mmCIF file of C-alpha atoms in Angstrom:
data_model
loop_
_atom_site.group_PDB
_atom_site.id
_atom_site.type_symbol
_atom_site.label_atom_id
_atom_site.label_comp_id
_atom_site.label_asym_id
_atom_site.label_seq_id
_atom_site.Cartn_x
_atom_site.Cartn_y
_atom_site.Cartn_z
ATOM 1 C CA UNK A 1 4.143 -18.374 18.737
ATOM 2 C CA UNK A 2 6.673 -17.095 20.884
ATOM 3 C CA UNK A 3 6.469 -13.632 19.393
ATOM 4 C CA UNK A 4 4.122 -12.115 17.308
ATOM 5 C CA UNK A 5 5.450 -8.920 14.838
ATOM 6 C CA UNK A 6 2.293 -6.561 13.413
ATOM 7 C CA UNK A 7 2.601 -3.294 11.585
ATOM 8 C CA UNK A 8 0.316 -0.110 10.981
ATOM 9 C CA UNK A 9 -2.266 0.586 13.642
ATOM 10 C CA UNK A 10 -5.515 -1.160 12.687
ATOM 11 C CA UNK A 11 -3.527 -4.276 12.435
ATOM 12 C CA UNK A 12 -1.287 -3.374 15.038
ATOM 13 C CA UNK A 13 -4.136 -2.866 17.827
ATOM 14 C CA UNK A 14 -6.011 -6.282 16.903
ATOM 15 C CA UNK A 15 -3.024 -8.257 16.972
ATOM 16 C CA UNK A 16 -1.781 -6.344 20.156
ATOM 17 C CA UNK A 17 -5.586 -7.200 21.674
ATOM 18 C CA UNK A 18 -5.753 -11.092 20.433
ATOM 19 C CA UNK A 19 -2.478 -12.013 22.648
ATOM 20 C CA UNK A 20 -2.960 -9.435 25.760
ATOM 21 C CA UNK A 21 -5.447 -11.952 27.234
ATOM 22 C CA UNK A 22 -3.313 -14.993 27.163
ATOM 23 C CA UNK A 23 -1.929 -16.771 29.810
ATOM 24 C CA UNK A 24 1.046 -17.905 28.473
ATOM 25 C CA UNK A 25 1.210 -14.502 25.593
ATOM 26 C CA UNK A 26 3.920 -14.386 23.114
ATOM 27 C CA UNK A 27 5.951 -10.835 23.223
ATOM 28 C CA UNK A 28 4.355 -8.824 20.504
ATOM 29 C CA UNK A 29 6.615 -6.189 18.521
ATOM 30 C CA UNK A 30 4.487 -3.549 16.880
ATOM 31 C CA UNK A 31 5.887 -1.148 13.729
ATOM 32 C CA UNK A 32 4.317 2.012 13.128
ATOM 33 C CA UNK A 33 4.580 3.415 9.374
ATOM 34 C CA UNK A 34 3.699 6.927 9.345
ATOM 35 C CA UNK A 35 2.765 10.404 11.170
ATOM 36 C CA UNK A 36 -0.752 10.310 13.412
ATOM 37 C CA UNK A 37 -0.412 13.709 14.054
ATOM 38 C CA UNK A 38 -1.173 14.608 10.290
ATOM 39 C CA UNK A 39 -3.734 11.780 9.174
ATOM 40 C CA UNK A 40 -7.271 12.689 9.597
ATOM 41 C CA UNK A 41 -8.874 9.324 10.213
ATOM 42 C CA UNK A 42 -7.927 8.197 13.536
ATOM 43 C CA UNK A 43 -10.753 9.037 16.292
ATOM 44 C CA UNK A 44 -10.452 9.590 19.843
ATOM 45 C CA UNK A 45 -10.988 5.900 20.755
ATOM 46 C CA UNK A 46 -9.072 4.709 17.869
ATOM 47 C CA UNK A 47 -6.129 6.725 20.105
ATOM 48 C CA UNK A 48 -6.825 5.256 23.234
ATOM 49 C CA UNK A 49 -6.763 1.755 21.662
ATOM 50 C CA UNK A 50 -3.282 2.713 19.657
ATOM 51 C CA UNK A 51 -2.123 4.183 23.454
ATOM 52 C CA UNK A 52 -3.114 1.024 25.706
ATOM 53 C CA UNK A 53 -1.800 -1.689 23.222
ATOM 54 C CA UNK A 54 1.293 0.030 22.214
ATOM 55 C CA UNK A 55 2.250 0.693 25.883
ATOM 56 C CA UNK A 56 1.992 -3.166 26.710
ATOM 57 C CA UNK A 57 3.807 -4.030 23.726
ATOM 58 C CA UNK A 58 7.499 -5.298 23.979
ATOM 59 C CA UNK A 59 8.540 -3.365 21.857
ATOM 60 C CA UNK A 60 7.686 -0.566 18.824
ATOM 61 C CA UNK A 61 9.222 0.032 15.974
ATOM 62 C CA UNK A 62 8.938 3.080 13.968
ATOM 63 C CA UNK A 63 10.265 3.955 10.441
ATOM 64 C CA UNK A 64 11.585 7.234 10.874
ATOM 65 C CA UNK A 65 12.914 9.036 14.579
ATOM 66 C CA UNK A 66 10.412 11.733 14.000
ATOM 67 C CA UNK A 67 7.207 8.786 13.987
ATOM 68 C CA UNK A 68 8.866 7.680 16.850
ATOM 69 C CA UNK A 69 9.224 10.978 18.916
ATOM 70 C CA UNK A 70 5.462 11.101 17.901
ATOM 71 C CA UNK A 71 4.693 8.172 19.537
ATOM 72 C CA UNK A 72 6.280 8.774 22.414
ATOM 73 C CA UNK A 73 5.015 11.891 23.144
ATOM 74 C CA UNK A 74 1.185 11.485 22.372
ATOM 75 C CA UNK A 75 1.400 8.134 23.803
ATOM 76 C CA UNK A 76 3.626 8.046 26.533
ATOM 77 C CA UNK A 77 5.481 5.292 25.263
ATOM 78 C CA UNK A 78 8.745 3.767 27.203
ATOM 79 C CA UNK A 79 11.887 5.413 25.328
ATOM 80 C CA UNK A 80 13.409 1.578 26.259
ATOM 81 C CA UNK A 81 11.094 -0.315 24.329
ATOM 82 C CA UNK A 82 11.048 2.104 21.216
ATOM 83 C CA UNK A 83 13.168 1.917 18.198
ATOM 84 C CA UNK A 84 13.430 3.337 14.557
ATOM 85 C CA UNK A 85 13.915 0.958 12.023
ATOM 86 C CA UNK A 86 14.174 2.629 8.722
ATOM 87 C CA UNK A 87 12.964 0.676 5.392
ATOM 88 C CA UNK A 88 15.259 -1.276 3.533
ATOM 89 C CA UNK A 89 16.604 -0.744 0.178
ATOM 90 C CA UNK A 90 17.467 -3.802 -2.144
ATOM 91 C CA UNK A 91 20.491 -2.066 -2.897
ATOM 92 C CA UNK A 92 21.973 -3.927 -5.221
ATOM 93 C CA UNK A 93 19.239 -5.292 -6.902
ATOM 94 C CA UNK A 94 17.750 -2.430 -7.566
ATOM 95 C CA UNK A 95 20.781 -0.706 -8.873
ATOM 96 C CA UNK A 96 21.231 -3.432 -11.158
ATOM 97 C CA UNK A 97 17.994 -3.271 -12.441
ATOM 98 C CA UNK A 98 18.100 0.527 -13.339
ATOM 99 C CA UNK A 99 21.336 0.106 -14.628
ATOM 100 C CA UNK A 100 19.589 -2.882 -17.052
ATOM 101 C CA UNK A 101 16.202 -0.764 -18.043
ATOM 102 C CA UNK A 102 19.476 2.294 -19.173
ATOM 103 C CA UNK A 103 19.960 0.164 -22.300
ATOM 104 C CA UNK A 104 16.581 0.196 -23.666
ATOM 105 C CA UNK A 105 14.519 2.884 -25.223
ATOM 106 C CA UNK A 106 13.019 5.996 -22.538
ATOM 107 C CA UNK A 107 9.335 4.734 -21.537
ATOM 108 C CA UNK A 108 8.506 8.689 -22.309
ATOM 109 C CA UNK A 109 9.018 9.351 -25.346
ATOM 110 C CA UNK A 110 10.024 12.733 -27.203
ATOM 111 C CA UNK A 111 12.974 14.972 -26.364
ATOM 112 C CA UNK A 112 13.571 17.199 -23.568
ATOM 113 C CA UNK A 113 14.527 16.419 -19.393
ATOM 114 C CA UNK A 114 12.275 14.503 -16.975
ATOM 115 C CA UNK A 115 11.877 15.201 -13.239
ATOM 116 C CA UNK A 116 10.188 12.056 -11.885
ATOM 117 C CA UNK A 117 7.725 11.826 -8.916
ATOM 118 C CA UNK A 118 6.102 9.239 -7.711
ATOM 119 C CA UNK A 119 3.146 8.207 -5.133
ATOM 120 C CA UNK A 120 -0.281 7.398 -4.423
ATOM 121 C CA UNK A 121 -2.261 10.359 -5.942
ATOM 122 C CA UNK A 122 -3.536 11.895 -2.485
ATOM 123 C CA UNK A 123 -3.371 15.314 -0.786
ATOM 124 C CA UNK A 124 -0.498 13.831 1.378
ATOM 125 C CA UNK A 125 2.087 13.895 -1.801
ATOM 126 C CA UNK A 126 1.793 17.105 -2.324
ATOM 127 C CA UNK A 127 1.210 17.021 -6.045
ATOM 128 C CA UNK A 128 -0.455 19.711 -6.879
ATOM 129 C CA UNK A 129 2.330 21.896 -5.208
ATOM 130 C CA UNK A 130 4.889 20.429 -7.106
ATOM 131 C CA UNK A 131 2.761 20.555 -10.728
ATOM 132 C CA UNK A 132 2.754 24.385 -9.417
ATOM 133 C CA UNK A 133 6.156 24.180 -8.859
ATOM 134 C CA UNK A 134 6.670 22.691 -12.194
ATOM 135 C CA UNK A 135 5.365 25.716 -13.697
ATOM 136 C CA UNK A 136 7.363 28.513 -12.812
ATOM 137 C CA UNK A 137 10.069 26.217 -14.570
ATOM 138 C CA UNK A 138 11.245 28.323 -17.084
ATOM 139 C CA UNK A 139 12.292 25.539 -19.852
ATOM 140 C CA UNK A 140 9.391 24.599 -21.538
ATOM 141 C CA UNK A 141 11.285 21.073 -22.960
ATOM 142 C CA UNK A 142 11.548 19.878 -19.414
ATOM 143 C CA UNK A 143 8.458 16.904 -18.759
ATOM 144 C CA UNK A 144 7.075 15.806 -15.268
ATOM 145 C CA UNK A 145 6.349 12.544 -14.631
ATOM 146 C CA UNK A 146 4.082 11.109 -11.725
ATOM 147 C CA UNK A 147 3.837 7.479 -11.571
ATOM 148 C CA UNK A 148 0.978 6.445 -9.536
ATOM 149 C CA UNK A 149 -2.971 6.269 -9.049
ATOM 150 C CA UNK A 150 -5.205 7.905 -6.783
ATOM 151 C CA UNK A 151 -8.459 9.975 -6.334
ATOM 152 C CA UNK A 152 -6.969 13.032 -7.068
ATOM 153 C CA UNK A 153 -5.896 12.080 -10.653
ATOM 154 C CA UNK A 154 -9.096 14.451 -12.134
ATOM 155 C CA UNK A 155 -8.152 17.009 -10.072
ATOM 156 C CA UNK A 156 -4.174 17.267 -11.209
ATOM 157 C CA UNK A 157 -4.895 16.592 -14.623
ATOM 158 C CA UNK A 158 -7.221 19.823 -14.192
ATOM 159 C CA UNK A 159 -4.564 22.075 -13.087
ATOM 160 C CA UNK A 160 -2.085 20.561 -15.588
ATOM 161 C CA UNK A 161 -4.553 21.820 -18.190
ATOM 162 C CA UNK A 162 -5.410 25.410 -16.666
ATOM 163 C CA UNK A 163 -1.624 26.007 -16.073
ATOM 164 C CA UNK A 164 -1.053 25.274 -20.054
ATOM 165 C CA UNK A 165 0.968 22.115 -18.927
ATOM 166 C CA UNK A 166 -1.343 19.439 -20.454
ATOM 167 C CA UNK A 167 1.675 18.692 -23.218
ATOM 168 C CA UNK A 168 4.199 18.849 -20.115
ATOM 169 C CA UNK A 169 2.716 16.829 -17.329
ATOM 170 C CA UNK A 170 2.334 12.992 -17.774
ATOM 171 C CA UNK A 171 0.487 10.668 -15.013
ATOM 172 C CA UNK A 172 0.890 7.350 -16.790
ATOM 173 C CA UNK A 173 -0.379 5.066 -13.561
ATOM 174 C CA UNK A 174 0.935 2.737 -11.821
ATOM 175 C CA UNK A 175 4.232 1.141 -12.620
ATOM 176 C CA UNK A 176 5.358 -1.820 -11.222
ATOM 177 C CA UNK A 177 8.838 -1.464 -12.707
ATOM 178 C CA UNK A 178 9.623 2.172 -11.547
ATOM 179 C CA UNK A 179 13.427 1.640 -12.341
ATOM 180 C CA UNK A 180 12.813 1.698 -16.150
ATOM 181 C CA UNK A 181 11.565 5.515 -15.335
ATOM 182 C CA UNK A 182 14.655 6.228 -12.787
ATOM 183 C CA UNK A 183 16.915 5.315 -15.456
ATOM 184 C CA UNK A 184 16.124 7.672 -17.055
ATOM 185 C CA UNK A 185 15.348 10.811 -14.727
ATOM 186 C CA UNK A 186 17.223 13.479 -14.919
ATOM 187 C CA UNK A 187 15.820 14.651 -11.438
ATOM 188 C CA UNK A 188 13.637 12.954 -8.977
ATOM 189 C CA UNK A 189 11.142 15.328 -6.029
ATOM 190 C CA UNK A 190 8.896 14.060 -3.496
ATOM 191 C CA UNK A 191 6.964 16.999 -2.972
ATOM 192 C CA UNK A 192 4.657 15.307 0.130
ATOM 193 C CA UNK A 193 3.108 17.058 3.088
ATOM 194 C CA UNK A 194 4.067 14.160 5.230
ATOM 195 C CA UNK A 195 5.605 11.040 5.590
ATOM 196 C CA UNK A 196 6.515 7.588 7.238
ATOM 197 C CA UNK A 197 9.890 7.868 5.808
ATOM 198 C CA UNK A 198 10.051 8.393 1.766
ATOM 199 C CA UNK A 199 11.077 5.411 0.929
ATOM 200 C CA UNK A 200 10.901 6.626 -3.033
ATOM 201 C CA UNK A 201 13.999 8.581 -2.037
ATOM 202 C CA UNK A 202 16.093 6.046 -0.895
ATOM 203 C CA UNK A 203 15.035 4.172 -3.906
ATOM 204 C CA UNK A 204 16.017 7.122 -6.344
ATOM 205 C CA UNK A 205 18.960 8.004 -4.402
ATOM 206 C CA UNK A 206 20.245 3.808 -5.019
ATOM 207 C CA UNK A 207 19.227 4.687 -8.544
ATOM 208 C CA UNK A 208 22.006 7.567 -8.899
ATOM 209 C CA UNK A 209 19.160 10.073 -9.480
ATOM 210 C CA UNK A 210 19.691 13.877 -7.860
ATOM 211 C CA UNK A 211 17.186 14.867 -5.508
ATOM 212 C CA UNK A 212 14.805 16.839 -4.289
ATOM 213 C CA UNK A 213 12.481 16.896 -1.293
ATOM 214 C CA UNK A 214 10.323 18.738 1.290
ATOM 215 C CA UNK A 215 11.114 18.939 5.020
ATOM 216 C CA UNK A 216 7.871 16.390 5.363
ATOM 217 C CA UNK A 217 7.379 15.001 9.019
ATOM 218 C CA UNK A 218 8.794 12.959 9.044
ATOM 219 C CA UNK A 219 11.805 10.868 6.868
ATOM 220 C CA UNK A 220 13.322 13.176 4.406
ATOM 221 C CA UNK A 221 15.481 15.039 6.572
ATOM 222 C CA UNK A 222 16.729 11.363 7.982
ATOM 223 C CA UNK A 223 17.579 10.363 4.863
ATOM 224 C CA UNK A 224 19.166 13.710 2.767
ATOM 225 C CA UNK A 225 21.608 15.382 3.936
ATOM 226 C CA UNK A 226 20.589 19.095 2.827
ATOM 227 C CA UNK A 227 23.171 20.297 -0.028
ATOM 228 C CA UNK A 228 25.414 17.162 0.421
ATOM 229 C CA UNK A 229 22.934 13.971 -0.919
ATOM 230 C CA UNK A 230 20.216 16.425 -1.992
ATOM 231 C CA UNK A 231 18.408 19.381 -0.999
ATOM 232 C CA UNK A 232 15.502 20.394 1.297
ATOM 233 C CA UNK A 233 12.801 22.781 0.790
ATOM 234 C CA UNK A 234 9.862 24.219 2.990
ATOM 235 C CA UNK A 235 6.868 22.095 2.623
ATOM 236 C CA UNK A 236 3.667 23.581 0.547
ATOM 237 C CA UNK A 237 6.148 26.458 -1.022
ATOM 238 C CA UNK A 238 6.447 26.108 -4.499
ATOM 239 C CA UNK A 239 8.663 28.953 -5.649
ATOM 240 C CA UNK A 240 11.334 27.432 -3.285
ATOM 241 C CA UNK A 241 10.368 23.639 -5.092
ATOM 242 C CA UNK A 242 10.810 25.694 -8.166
ATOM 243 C CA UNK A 243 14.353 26.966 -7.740
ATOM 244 C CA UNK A 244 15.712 24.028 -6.089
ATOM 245 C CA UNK A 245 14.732 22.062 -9.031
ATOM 246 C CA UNK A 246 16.387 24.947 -11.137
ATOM 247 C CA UNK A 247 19.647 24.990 -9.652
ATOM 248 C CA UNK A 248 20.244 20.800 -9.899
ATOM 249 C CA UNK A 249 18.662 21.154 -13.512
ATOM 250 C CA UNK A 250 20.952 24.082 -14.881
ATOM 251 C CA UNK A 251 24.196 22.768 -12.387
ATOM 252 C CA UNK A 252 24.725 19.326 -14.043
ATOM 253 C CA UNK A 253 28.621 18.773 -12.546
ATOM 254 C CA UNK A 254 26.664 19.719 -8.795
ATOM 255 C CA UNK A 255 23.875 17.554 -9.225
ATOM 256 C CA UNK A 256 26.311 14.301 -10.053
ATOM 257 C CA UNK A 257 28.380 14.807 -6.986
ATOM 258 C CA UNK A 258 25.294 15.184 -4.853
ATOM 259 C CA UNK A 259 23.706 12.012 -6.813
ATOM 260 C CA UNK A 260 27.215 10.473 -6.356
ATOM 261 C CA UNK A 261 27.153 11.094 -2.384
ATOM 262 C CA UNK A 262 23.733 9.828 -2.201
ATOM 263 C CA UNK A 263 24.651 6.562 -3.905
ATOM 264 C CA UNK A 264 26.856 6.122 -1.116
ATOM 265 C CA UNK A 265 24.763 7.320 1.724
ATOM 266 C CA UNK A 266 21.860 4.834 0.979
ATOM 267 C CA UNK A 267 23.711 1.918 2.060
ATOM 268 C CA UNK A 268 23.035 2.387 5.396
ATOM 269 C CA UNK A 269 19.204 1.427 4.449
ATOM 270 C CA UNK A 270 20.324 -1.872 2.541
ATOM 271 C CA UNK A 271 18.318 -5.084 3.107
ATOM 272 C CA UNK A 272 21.039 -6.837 5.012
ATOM 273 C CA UNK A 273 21.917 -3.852 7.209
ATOM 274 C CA UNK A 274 18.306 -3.581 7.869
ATOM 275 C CA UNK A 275 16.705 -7.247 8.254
ATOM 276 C CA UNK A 276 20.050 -7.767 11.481
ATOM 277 C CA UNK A 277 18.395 -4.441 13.079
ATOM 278 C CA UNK A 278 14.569 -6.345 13.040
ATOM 279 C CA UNK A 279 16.382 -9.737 13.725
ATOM 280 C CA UNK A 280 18.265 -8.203 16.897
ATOM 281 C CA UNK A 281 14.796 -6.652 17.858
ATOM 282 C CA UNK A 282 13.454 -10.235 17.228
ATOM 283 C CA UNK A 283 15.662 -11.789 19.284
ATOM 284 C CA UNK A 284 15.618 -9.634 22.125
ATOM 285 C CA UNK A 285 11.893 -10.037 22.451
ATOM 286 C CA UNK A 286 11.952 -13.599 22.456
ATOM 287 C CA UNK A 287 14.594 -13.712 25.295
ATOM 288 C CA UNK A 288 12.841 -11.560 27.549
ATOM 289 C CA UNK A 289 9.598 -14.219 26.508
ATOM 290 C CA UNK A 290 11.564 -16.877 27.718
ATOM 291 C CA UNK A 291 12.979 -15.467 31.008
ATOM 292 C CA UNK A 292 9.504 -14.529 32.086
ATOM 293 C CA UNK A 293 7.906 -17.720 30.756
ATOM 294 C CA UNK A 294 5.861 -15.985 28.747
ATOM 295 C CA UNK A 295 3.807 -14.402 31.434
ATOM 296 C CA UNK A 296 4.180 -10.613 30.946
#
């Protein structure tokens, strides 16, 4: 090949190793996904590997500016041959397809709002700060929702039930179809401790749901605009969760113009927009392969 393109470390570091030795290498482009700094499974050598293969790479790609001031700093990375790429959005699509799922019957049934969530059900969502969060809600109609699955499923469903929200707090699984549920969301939070980017918020944002979100390193302050597309909160403070779900809940004229400026703000994450930014990135790499004759 005359490049090769790998993304998230593991795969990332044995892709960047299998070409290094090459005499005539391809240019290798690596993306990074999410926040080292905050995962708790990646060793000393495991650095060192990420650090020597991600230096000799061409170029890196990360989905959010705050992965890639990460990088750069605990790796020493060249600012040249780093980039953030943010995820794309099927914008249209997507929008379409909520719009659809609007004319058919809630999947939750019963009366009464629903703030959505969704995620892998893991300490980094922050779920069990927003099911606290949840609970200093004073309307005892409004339902949370958390599509996803995860190891941590016994343990929400055991605060759900000692906070006296068993009726109120719903984990139905995984969804493959999460626009039936944005259709019908009255609010959407990502409550997580950290992040890659959030892509969830982009995708509720297309949707035309108001928003919510922590400060999580890194992506949601790249992609809201505090008090303009949605609103910010401290992360792992769920009295301040708790009244910024409040205010879009009880302010419904507020939360459509925010929802309304969102819709418009998420095209700059649309698939075409996106897929020219990793073809230009494509492209460059595979010039400088072919001025150097592929021996970098």
């Amino acid at each position: 090949p005359d490049v090769v393109f790998a993304t998230m470390a593991d795969a990332n570091v044995i892709a960047a190793l299998a070409v290094f030795g090459q005499m005539r290498r391809p240019g290798i482009i690596l993306r990074e996904t999410n926040s080292h700094r905050e995962r708790d499974d990646i060793g000393a050598l495991h650095r060192k590997l990420i650090g020597l293969t991600y230096r000799r790479a061409d170029a890196v790609i990360a989905l959010s500016e705050g992965v890639r001031r990460e990088l750069l700093e605990d790796y020493r990375l060249e600012s040249a041959r780093s980039v953030t790429i943010h995820n794309p959005v099927d914008v249209e699509g997507f929008a379409a397809t909520v719009e659809s799922c609007r004319g058919n019957p809630a999947p939750l049934e019963g009366e009464g709002r629903m703030i959505l969530a969704m995620g892998r059900l893991h300490r980094q969502k922050g779920f069990d700060v927003l099911i606290e969060a949840f609970a200093g809600l004073s309307d005892p109609s409004i339902r949370l929702v958390i599509l996803g699955e995860g190891e941590e499923r016994a343990a929400l469903e055991a605060q759900a039930e000692r906070l006296g929200l068993r009726d109120r707090v719903f984990l139905p699984g995984f969804d493959a179809l999460p626009e039936r549920w944005l259709a019908h969301a009255d609010l959407f939070v990502l409550s997580s401790r950290w992040e890659g980017f959030g892509h969830v918020l982009a995708e509720a944002m297309t949707a035309g749901v108001p928003v919510v979100s922590t400060r999580a390193p890194h992506g949601p302050p790249e992609i809201i605009e505090d008090g303009k597309t949605g609103l910010l909160v401290p992360l792992a403070a769920p009295a301040a969760l708790a009244q910024a779900m409040a205010r879009l809940l009880g302010d419904e004229d507020w939360a459509h113009r925010l929802a309304s400026a969102a819709r418009i703000a998420v095209e700059r994450f649309a698939l075409p927009v996106i897929a020219g930014q990793y073809a230009e990135q494509i492209e460059r790499v595979a010039n400088l392969h072919d001025a150097a004759g592929g021996d970098k």
